[in-house]
Amino acid sequence: MKEIRRSARLANVSYAVRGPLVAAADELIAQGVDVLKLNIGNPAAFGYSTSHSVIEAMSRRLDGAQAYSHSRGLPEAREAALAYCRSKGIKDITANDVYIGNGASELIAVCLNALMADGDEILIPSPDYPLWTASANFTGGKAVHYRCDESSDWMPDLADIESKITDRTRAITIINPNNPTGALYSEDMLLRIADIARRHGLIVFCDEIYDRLLMPGEKHTSLASLVDDLLVITFNGLSKSHQICGFRSGWMCISGDRSGAADYIAGINVLLSMRLCPNVPAQFALIEALKDPFECKPQFMPGGRTYEQIVTTAETINSIPGMSVKQARGAFYMFPRIDAKRFNITDDNKFCMDFLKEKHVLVVAGTGFNWPDPDHFRVVCLPEVSVLKEAMERLGDFLQTYRQ
Ligand SMILES: Cc1ncc(COP(=O)(O)O)c(C=O)c1O
């Protein structure tokens, strides 16, 4: 048979969270090995479950979920998401500015595909949630990474952002709270990013899927609530706050200055029409879930499951010689630093693979999150405390002798 090759558009597209390390872990599991999987932010896979009312509302309305809905989503679902966006302080929006998606992922891809032409650039954080880079590169445009600074709690490096803007830059993405670092941005930081966007005519994409997953005392601010003279698209969803990744339920809100964006928004609507509609049962779940958007809050209180998992993981990592980590302020990920010099690590994927094969713990290498150096990995703090502690203790053991 003639060789069938993938499209050239896939040249710079990858998704490490489900990549070769995971395939290797699955092979070990097939051989009967008990692998501790710390690679994916999928709460239900770790025994989390949404409230009964959400499941019940969806089940009760299944009979009425057989037809396509409007391609932007059911009016009732859009009203529910609109009320949430307004509760975050986003002004001057109606249900027509709100779109329901099969997860935030679908809406991110749609917004990038509707925007980017060959050679166009978008600023994306490094490290990032790699869907952003993959989706941007898949359009034929280019993800350009700006550095987030570990020494200042993983805040975006504003000078680096400025230095990377060209006449092809169309937009900037912020992920707040951040996957993979757990960083949370202050109002001042958001205003500074908005100022850069204003001066260079950039769209701002705000990925806020973790905005309800906050450590005690933390407050999330939506950038869209602070500005009305920029085009801002805010993405959110229920995968993490309600532990229903599998339902595929998200939304986005287009706010701010839409005066010059009619053609872009029309393009978004064309792409959304082509996917026909978001799945309807999950929209019924969304309507119910957004009656209690902060369902996940108790998990993040002292004594709550996710809080304890984050604190224990950070403490255990910080007790390992040659390792350090900033404790997450939001979301449930952390991005620990390994002293690459001390362990002579030049290839972080090899490091993760060696750790997996020897100690049966799966983490994703930092370069998979578009971090340039081989000195980080991401840990997901969703397994029970005992599992996380065990995994990090195995890491300590492993590093006692590991050298590349
Ligand atoms: C930052 C970020 N954005 C978006 C998504 C995708 O969310 P959804 O399940 O709504 O597609 C994830 C999933 O891990 C994420 O971490």
Short mmCIF file of C-alpha atoms and ligand atoms in Angstrom, two decimals:
data_model
loop_
_atom_site.label_atom_id
_atom_site.label_comp_id
_atom_site.label_asym_id
_atom_site.label_seq_id
_atom_site.Cartn_x
_atom_site.Cartn_y
_atom_site.Cartn_z
CA MET A 1 0.00 0.00 0.00
CA LYS A 2 1.16 3.53 -0.71
CA GLU A 3 2.45 5.23 2.41
CA ILE A 4 -0.15 7.43 4.05
CA ARG A 5 1.39 10.38 5.83
CA ARG A 6 -0.12 12.82 8.28
CA SER A 7 -0.90 16.36 7.22
CA ALA A 8 2.02 18.80 7.26
CA ARG A 9 -0.10 20.92 9.61
CA LEU A 10 0.64 18.35 12.31
CA ALA A 11 4.40 19.00 12.10
CA ASN A 12 4.53 20.95 15.38
CA VAL A 13 1.55 19.41 17.10
CA SER A 14 1.85 17.14 20.12
CA TYR A 15 0.11 16.51 23.41
CA ALA A 16 2.52 15.09 25.98
CA VAL A 17 -0.12 14.55 28.67
CA ARG A 18 -1.27 11.54 26.65
CA GLY A 19 2.05 10.90 24.86
CA PRO A 20 4.78 8.18 24.76
CA LEU A 21 5.34 8.15 28.55
CA VAL A 22 1.69 7.24 29.01
CA ALA A 23 1.97 4.49 26.39
CA ALA A 24 4.97 3.08 28.30
CA ALA A 25 3.01 3.23 31.57
CA ASP A 26 0.08 1.41 29.94
CA GLU A 27 2.47 -1.32 28.79
CA LEU A 28 3.72 -1.77 32.36
CA ILE A 29 0.13 -1.90 33.62
CA ALA A 30 -0.70 -4.55 31.00
CA GLN A 31 2.19 -6.60 32.45
CA GLY A 32 0.53 -6.39 35.87
CA VAL A 33 2.67 -3.59 37.33
CA ASP A 34 0.92 -1.16 39.68
CA VAL A 35 1.83 2.24 38.25
CA LEU A 36 1.13 5.42 40.25
CA LYS A 37 -0.29 7.74 37.61
CA LEU A 38 0.28 11.41 38.30
CA ASN A 39 -0.06 12.56 34.73
CA ILE A 40 -3.59 13.71 34.03
CA GLY A 41 -6.00 16.21 35.54
CA ASN A 42 -9.02 13.95 35.43
CA PRO A 43 -10.62 14.11 38.89
CA ALA A 44 -13.20 11.34 38.40
CA ALA A 45 -10.38 8.90 37.59
CA PHE A 46 -9.15 9.47 41.16
CA GLY A 47 -12.45 8.84 42.89
CA TYR A 48 -13.86 12.38 42.80
CA SER A 49 -17.50 12.61 41.84
CA THR A 50 -19.92 15.40 41.03
CA SER A 51 -23.01 16.05 43.12
CA HIS A 52 -25.96 13.76 42.71
CA SER A 53 -28.17 16.67 41.61
CA VAL A 54 -26.06 17.20 38.47
CA ILE A 55 -26.30 13.55 37.43
CA GLU A 56 -29.98 13.49 38.31
CA ALA A 57 -30.77 16.65 36.30
CA MET A 58 -29.03 15.25 33.24
CA SER A 59 -30.65 11.81 33.57
CA ARG A 60 -34.11 13.30 34.10
CA ARG A 61 -33.85 15.38 30.92
CA LEU A 62 -32.24 12.77 28.65
CA ASP A 63 -35.49 12.17 26.85
CA GLY A 64 -35.55 15.80 25.75
CA ALA A 65 -31.90 15.70 24.62
CA GLN A 66 -32.35 13.86 21.36
CA ALA A 67 -32.38 16.80 18.95
CA TYR A 68 -29.50 19.05 17.96
CA SER A 69 -29.55 22.26 19.95
CA HIS A 70 -28.69 25.71 18.56
CA SER A 71 -25.05 25.58 17.47
CA ARG A 72 -24.14 28.07 20.20
CA GLY A 73 -25.94 25.96 22.80
CA LEU A 74 -29.35 25.82 24.44
CA PRO A 75 -30.66 29.27 25.45
CA GLU A 76 -31.12 27.99 29.02
CA ALA A 77 -27.50 26.80 29.18
CA ARG A 78 -26.20 30.07 27.74
CA GLU A 79 -28.25 32.02 30.29
CA ALA A 80 -26.71 29.92 33.08
CA ALA A 81 -23.17 30.54 31.77
CA LEU A 82 -24.00 34.23 31.23
CA ALA A 83 -25.08 34.57 34.86
CA TYR A 84 -21.79 32.99 35.93
CA CYS A 85 -19.75 35.37 33.71
CA ARG A 86 -21.66 38.35 35.13
CA SER A 87 -21.01 37.09 38.65
CA LYS A 88 -17.30 37.34 37.78
CA GLY A 89 -17.78 41.02 36.97
CA ILE A 90 -17.76 40.76 33.17
CA LYS A 91 -19.99 43.62 32.01
CA ASP A 92 -21.95 44.53 28.91
CA ILE A 93 -22.62 40.97 27.78
CA THR A 94 -25.78 39.11 26.77
CA ALA A 95 -26.51 35.46 26.06
CA ASN A 96 -25.44 36.17 22.46
CA ASP A 97 -21.87 36.64 23.68
CA VAL A 98 -21.84 33.25 25.39
CA TYR A 99 -21.20 29.94 23.61
CA ILE A 100 -21.40 26.40 24.97
CA GLY A 101 -18.76 23.89 23.91
CA ASN A 102 -17.84 20.23 24.14
CA GLY A 103 -15.36 21.24 26.81
CA ALA A 104 -13.30 24.41 26.73
CA SER A 105 -10.89 22.56 24.40
CA GLU A 106 -13.26 22.66 21.47
CA LEU A 107 -13.90 26.38 21.89
CA ILE A 108 -10.17 27.14 22.16
CA ALA A 109 -9.54 25.30 18.89
CA VAL A 110 -12.46 27.10 17.20
CA CYS A 111 -11.26 30.55 18.30
CA LEU A 112 -7.72 29.88 17.09
CA ASN A 113 -8.82 28.36 13.80
CA ALA A 114 -11.13 31.28 13.11
CA LEU A 115 -8.30 33.75 13.79
CA MET A 116 -4.96 32.48 12.61
CA ALA A 117 -3.63 32.38 9.06
CA ASP A 118 -0.29 30.89 8.00
CA GLY A 119 2.51 32.81 9.70
CA ASP A 120 0.30 34.55 12.26
CA GLU A 121 1.61 34.37 15.81
CA ILE A 122 0.03 34.04 19.22
CA LEU A 123 1.76 34.52 22.56
CA ILE A 124 1.36 31.53 24.84
CA PRO A 125 2.91 31.03 28.29
CA SER A 126 5.87 28.78 28.91
CA PRO A 127 5.19 26.48 30.59
CA ASP A 128 1.70 26.11 29.14
CA TYR A 129 -1.18 23.71 29.04
CA PRO A 130 0.00 22.14 25.78
CA LEU A 131 -3.39 22.13 24.07
CA TRP A 132 -2.84 25.85 23.45
CA THR A 133 0.46 25.39 21.62
CA ALA A 134 -0.79 22.36 19.71
CA SER A 135 -4.02 24.10 18.64
CA ALA A 136 -2.17 27.27 17.61
CA ASN A 137 0.41 25.39 15.55
CA PHE A 138 -2.29 23.25 13.95
CA THR A 139 -3.88 26.36 12.45
CA GLY A 140 -0.75 26.95 10.35
CA GLY A 141 0.11 29.89 12.61
CA LYS A 142 2.78 29.82 15.28
CA ALA A 143 2.77 29.58 19.06
CA VAL A 144 5.39 31.97 20.43
CA HIS A 145 6.19 31.32 24.07
CA TYR A 146 6.66 33.95 26.74
CA ARG A 147 8.45 32.93 29.89
CA CYS A 148 6.80 32.68 33.27
CA ASP A 149 9.25 33.31 36.07
CA GLU A 150 9.56 30.66 38.74
CA SER A 151 11.50 33.00 41.02
CA SER A 152 8.50 35.36 41.15
CA ASP A 153 5.84 32.71 41.76
CA TRP A 154 5.60 31.84 38.08
CA MET A 155 4.36 35.28 37.04
CA PRO A 156 4.49 36.14 33.33
CA ASP A 157 7.69 37.97 32.43
CA LEU A 158 6.30 41.20 30.96
CA ALA A 159 9.58 42.25 29.33
CA ASP A 160 9.78 38.86 27.63
CA ILE A 161 6.22 39.28 26.35
CA GLU A 162 7.05 42.72 24.93
CA SER A 163 10.22 41.43 23.29
CA LYS A 164 8.34 38.69 21.45
CA ILE A 165 5.66 40.83 19.83
CA THR A 166 6.00 41.18 16.06
CA ASP A 167 3.76 42.58 13.37
CA ARG A 168 2.31 39.06 13.02
CA THR A 169 1.22 38.75 16.68
CA ARG A 170 -2.57 38.52 16.85
CA ALA A 171 -3.30 37.53 20.43
CA ILE A 172 -1.99 36.66 23.86
CA THR A 173 -3.17 33.77 26.01
CA ILE A 174 -3.14 33.69 29.77
CA ILE A 175 -3.96 30.60 31.82
CA ASN A 176 -5.15 31.76 35.22
CA PRO A 177 -5.06 29.85 37.57
CA ASN A 178 -2.29 28.14 35.75
CA ASN A 179 -1.80 24.60 34.57
CA PRO A 180 0.95 23.38 35.11
CA THR A 181 2.35 25.79 37.73
CA GLY A 182 -0.64 26.46 40.01
CA ALA A 183 0.07 30.23 39.76
CA LEU A 184 -2.66 32.80 40.29
CA TYR A 185 -2.44 36.32 38.83
CA SER A 186 -3.09 39.53 40.75
CA GLU A 187 -5.28 42.32 39.44
CA ASP A 188 -2.15 44.38 38.91
CA MET A 189 -0.55 41.67 36.76
CA LEU A 190 -3.74 41.34 34.69
CA LEU A 191 -3.85 45.10 34.12
CA ARG A 192 -0.22 45.08 32.98
CA ILE A 193 -0.92 42.29 30.51
CA ALA A 194 -4.01 44.16 29.33
CA ASP A 195 -1.87 47.25 28.83
CA ILE A 196 0.52 45.33 26.56
CA ALA A 197 -2.44 43.94 24.61
CA ARG A 198 -3.88 47.46 24.28
CA ARG A 199 -0.64 48.97 23.00
CA HIS A 200 -0.16 46.24 20.41
CA GLY A 201 -3.77 45.64 19.38
CA LEU A 202 -3.88 42.04 20.63
CA ILE A 203 -6.90 39.89 21.45
CA VAL A 204 -6.67 38.43 24.97
CA PHE A 205 -7.62 34.79 25.46
CA CYS A 206 -8.18 33.94 29.13
CA ASP A 207 -8.30 30.28 30.06
CA GLU A 208 -10.01 30.30 33.46
CA ILE A 209 -11.09 26.69 33.75
CA TYR A 210 -9.59 26.52 37.26
CA ASP A 211 -11.04 29.79 38.56
CA ARG A 212 -13.11 28.07 41.26
CA LEU A 213 -10.28 25.80 42.42
CA LEU A 214 -8.45 28.09 44.82
CA MET A 215 -6.43 27.54 47.95
CA PRO A 216 -7.78 29.22 51.11
CA GLY A 217 -7.65 33.02 51.11
CA GLU A 218 -7.03 33.28 47.36
CA LYS A 219 -9.25 35.33 45.06
CA HIS A 220 -9.57 34.97 41.31
CA THR A 221 -10.07 38.00 39.09
CA SER A 222 -11.20 37.69 35.48
CA LEU A 223 -9.15 39.93 33.22
CA ALA A 224 -12.37 40.55 31.27
CA SER A 225 -13.88 42.22 34.34
CA LEU A 226 -11.09 44.84 34.34
CA VAL A 227 -11.21 46.11 30.76
CA ASP A 228 -13.84 47.17 28.27
CA ASP A 229 -11.64 48.47 25.47
CA LEU A 230 -10.01 45.19 24.42
CA LEU A 231 -11.49 42.11 22.78
CA VAL A 232 -11.34 39.41 25.45
CA ILE A 233 -12.46 35.80 25.14
CA THR A 234 -12.78 33.97 28.43
CA PHE A 235 -12.91 30.14 28.51
CA ASN A 236 -14.33 28.09 31.33
CA GLY A 237 -16.04 24.76 31.98
CA LEU A 238 -17.13 22.10 34.40
CA SER A 239 -14.46 19.43 33.85
CA LYS A 240 -12.51 20.45 36.93
CA SER A 241 -14.90 22.36 39.20
CA HIS A 242 -17.54 19.62 38.96
CA GLN A 243 -15.26 16.68 38.17
CA ILE A 244 -17.12 15.86 34.95
CA CYS A 245 -14.35 15.88 32.34
CA GLY A 246 -16.12 13.06 30.54
CA PHE A 247 -19.31 15.03 29.96
CA ARG A 248 -17.38 17.56 27.85
CA SER A 249 -19.00 20.71 29.10
CA GLY A 250 -17.55 24.21 28.76
CA TRP A 251 -18.35 27.74 27.66
CA MET A 252 -16.74 30.92 26.44
CA CYS A 253 -17.70 34.55 26.65
CA ILE A 254 -16.73 37.25 24.16
CA SER A 255 -16.54 40.61 25.89
CA GLY A 256 -15.03 44.06 25.68
CA ASP A 257 -14.56 46.03 22.48
CA ARG A 258 -16.25 44.00 19.77
CA SER A 259 -16.58 46.96 17.38
CA GLY A 260 -13.91 45.79 14.93
CA ALA A 261 -14.45 42.07 15.43
CA ALA A 262 -17.71 41.37 13.58
CA ASP A 263 -15.95 39.38 10.87
CA TYR A 264 -13.91 37.32 13.36
CA ILE A 265 -16.99 36.56 15.42
CA ALA A 266 -18.87 35.58 12.25
CA GLY A 267 -15.96 33.20 11.50
CA ILE A 268 -16.28 31.68 14.97
CA ASN A 269 -19.98 31.17 14.33
CA VAL A 270 -19.28 29.41 11.02
CA LEU A 271 -16.94 26.95 12.74
CA LEU A 272 -19.40 26.42 15.58
CA SER A 273 -22.18 25.72 13.06
CA MET A 274 -19.94 23.13 11.41
CA ARG A 275 -19.67 21.20 14.66
CA LEU A 276 -23.52 21.33 14.66
CA CYS A 277 -23.98 21.72 18.40
CA PRO A 278 -22.49 20.95 21.80
CA ASN A 279 -23.72 17.66 23.20
CA VAL A 280 -27.12 18.27 24.69
CA PRO A 281 -27.18 16.00 27.80
CA ALA A 282 -24.10 17.82 29.13
CA GLN A 283 -25.89 21.14 28.67
CA PHE A 284 -28.59 19.92 31.04
CA ALA A 285 -25.82 19.04 33.50
CA LEU A 286 -24.36 22.52 33.07
CA ILE A 287 -27.66 24.25 33.84
CA GLU A 288 -27.89 22.36 37.12
CA ALA A 289 -24.17 22.58 37.98
CA LEU A 290 -24.04 26.35 37.64
CA LYS A 291 -26.68 26.67 40.34
CA ASP A 292 -23.72 25.86 42.62
CA PRO A 293 -20.61 26.94 40.71
CA PHE A 294 -18.45 26.62 43.82
CA GLU A 295 -19.25 22.97 44.46
CA CYS A 296 -15.52 22.21 44.69
CA LYS A 297 -14.80 24.75 47.44
CA PRO A 298 -14.81 22.36 50.46
CA GLN A 299 -12.07 20.27 48.83
CA PHE A 300 -9.79 23.30 49.01
CA MET A 301 -10.30 24.05 52.72
CA PRO A 302 -7.80 22.76 55.30
CA GLY A 303 -8.79 19.14 55.90
CA GLY A 304 -10.38 19.00 52.44
CA ARG A 305 -9.10 16.39 50.06
CA THR A 306 -7.40 18.49 47.35
CA TYR A 307 -5.98 20.99 49.85
CA GLU A 308 -4.28 18.21 51.83
CA GLN A 309 -2.98 16.57 48.64
CA ILE A 310 -1.43 19.82 47.41
CA VAL A 311 0.15 20.69 50.76
CA THR A 312 1.55 17.19 51.31
CA THR A 313 2.96 16.97 47.79
CA ALA A 314 4.69 20.35 48.08
CA GLU A 315 6.13 19.48 51.50
CA THR A 316 7.37 16.09 50.36
CA ILE A 317 8.98 17.47 47.20
CA ASN A 318 10.64 20.32 49.07
CA SER A 319 12.19 17.81 51.48
CA ILE A 320 14.03 16.00 48.66
CA PRO A 321 17.63 17.18 48.18
CA GLY A 322 17.99 18.72 44.72
CA MET A 323 14.25 19.39 44.26
CA SER A 324 12.02 22.37 44.95
CA VAL A 325 8.50 23.46 44.15
CA LYS A 326 6.22 26.48 44.58
CA GLN A 327 3.05 25.33 46.25
CA ALA A 328 -0.01 25.76 43.99
CA ARG A 329 -2.33 28.69 44.75
CA GLY A 330 -5.01 27.40 42.43
CA ALA A 331 -5.82 24.35 40.27
CA PHE A 332 -4.28 21.02 41.33
CA TYR A 333 -0.95 20.88 39.55
CA MET A 334 2.60 21.77 40.44
CA PHE A 335 5.72 22.09 38.34
CA PRO A 336 8.68 21.00 40.48
CA ARG A 337 12.24 21.92 39.64
CA ILE A 338 14.96 19.28 39.54
CA ASP A 339 18.52 20.45 39.93
CA ALA A 340 19.50 19.22 36.46
CA LYS A 341 23.21 19.94 37.00
CA ARG A 342 23.38 17.90 40.18
CA PHE A 343 21.79 14.87 38.52
CA ASN A 344 23.35 15.59 35.13
CA ILE A 345 19.93 15.58 33.48
CA THR A 346 19.99 16.71 29.87
CA ASP A 347 16.83 14.97 28.67
CA ASP A 348 13.75 15.30 30.88
CA ASN A 349 11.72 12.75 28.90
CA LYS A 350 14.45 10.19 29.54
CA PHE A 351 14.42 11.18 33.22
CA CYS A 352 10.64 10.59 33.43
CA MET A 353 10.90 7.34 31.48
CA ASP A 354 13.73 6.05 33.72
CA PHE A 355 11.74 7.02 36.82
CA LEU A 356 8.65 5.29 35.45
CA LYS A 357 10.52 2.09 34.61
CA GLU A 358 12.42 1.90 37.88
CA LYS A 359 9.89 3.26 40.38
CA HIS A 360 6.59 2.86 38.53
CA VAL A 361 5.49 6.47 38.90
CA LEU A 362 4.19 8.39 35.89
CA VAL A 363 4.78 12.14 35.62
CA VAL A 364 4.98 14.29 32.49
CA ALA A 365 8.25 15.97 31.53
CA GLY A 366 8.41 19.77 31.65
CA THR A 367 9.36 20.12 27.99
CA GLY A 368 5.94 18.58 27.23
CA PHE A 369 4.54 21.86 28.59
CA ASN A 370 6.74 23.85 26.24
CA TRP A 371 9.25 24.64 28.97
CA PRO A 372 12.65 25.02 27.26
CA ASP A 373 14.93 23.35 29.82
CA PRO A 374 15.13 19.70 30.96
CA ASP A 375 14.71 20.61 34.64
CA HIS A 376 11.01 20.34 35.49
CA PHE A 377 8.10 17.93 35.42
CA ARG A 378 4.41 18.26 36.22
CA VAL A 379 2.75 16.50 39.08
CA VAL A 380 -1.04 16.17 39.37
CA CYS A 381 -2.23 16.36 42.98
CA LEU A 382 -5.41 14.35 42.53
CA PRO A 383 -4.47 10.92 43.94
CA GLU A 384 -5.03 10.37 47.66
CA VAL A 385 -2.42 11.80 50.04
CA SER A 386 -0.94 8.35 50.74
CA VAL A 387 -0.37 7.74 47.00
CA LEU A 388 1.18 11.16 46.42
CA LYS A 389 3.43 10.77 49.44
CA GLU A 390 4.51 7.31 48.31
CA ALA A 391 5.17 8.58 44.75
CA MET A 392 7.31 11.49 45.93
CA GLU A 393 9.19 9.29 48.39
CA ARG A 394 9.98 6.94 45.52
CA LEU A 395 11.29 10.00 43.66
CA GLY A 396 13.56 10.82 46.60
CA ASP A 397 14.92 7.25 46.57
CA PHE A 398 15.36 7.32 42.81
CA LEU A 399 17.35 10.54 42.89
CA GLN A 400 19.76 9.21 45.46
CA THR A 401 21.57 7.28 42.76
CA TYR A 402 20.18 8.59 39.45
CA ARG A 403 22.56 10.32 37.07
CA GLN A 404 22.12 10.70 33.33
C1 LIG B 1 -5.78 25.04 31.35
C2 LIG B 1 -6.76 24.10 30.74
N1 LIG B 1 -7.62 24.55 29.82
C3 LIG B 1 -8.51 23.76 29.23
C4 LIG B 1 -8.59 22.41 29.54
C5 LIG B 1 -9.58 21.55 28.83
O1 LIG B 1 -10.78 21.56 29.47
P1 LIG B 1 -12.07 20.82 28.91
O2 LIG B 1 -12.17 19.51 29.60
O3 LIG B 1 -13.18 21.76 29.27
O4 LIG B 1 -11.93 20.69 27.45
C6 LIG B 1 -7.72 21.88 30.50
C7 LIG B 1 -7.73 20.45 30.82
O5 LIG B 1 -6.90 19.92 31.50
C8 LIG B 1 -6.79 22.74 31.11
O6 LIG B 1 -5.92 22.30 32.03
#
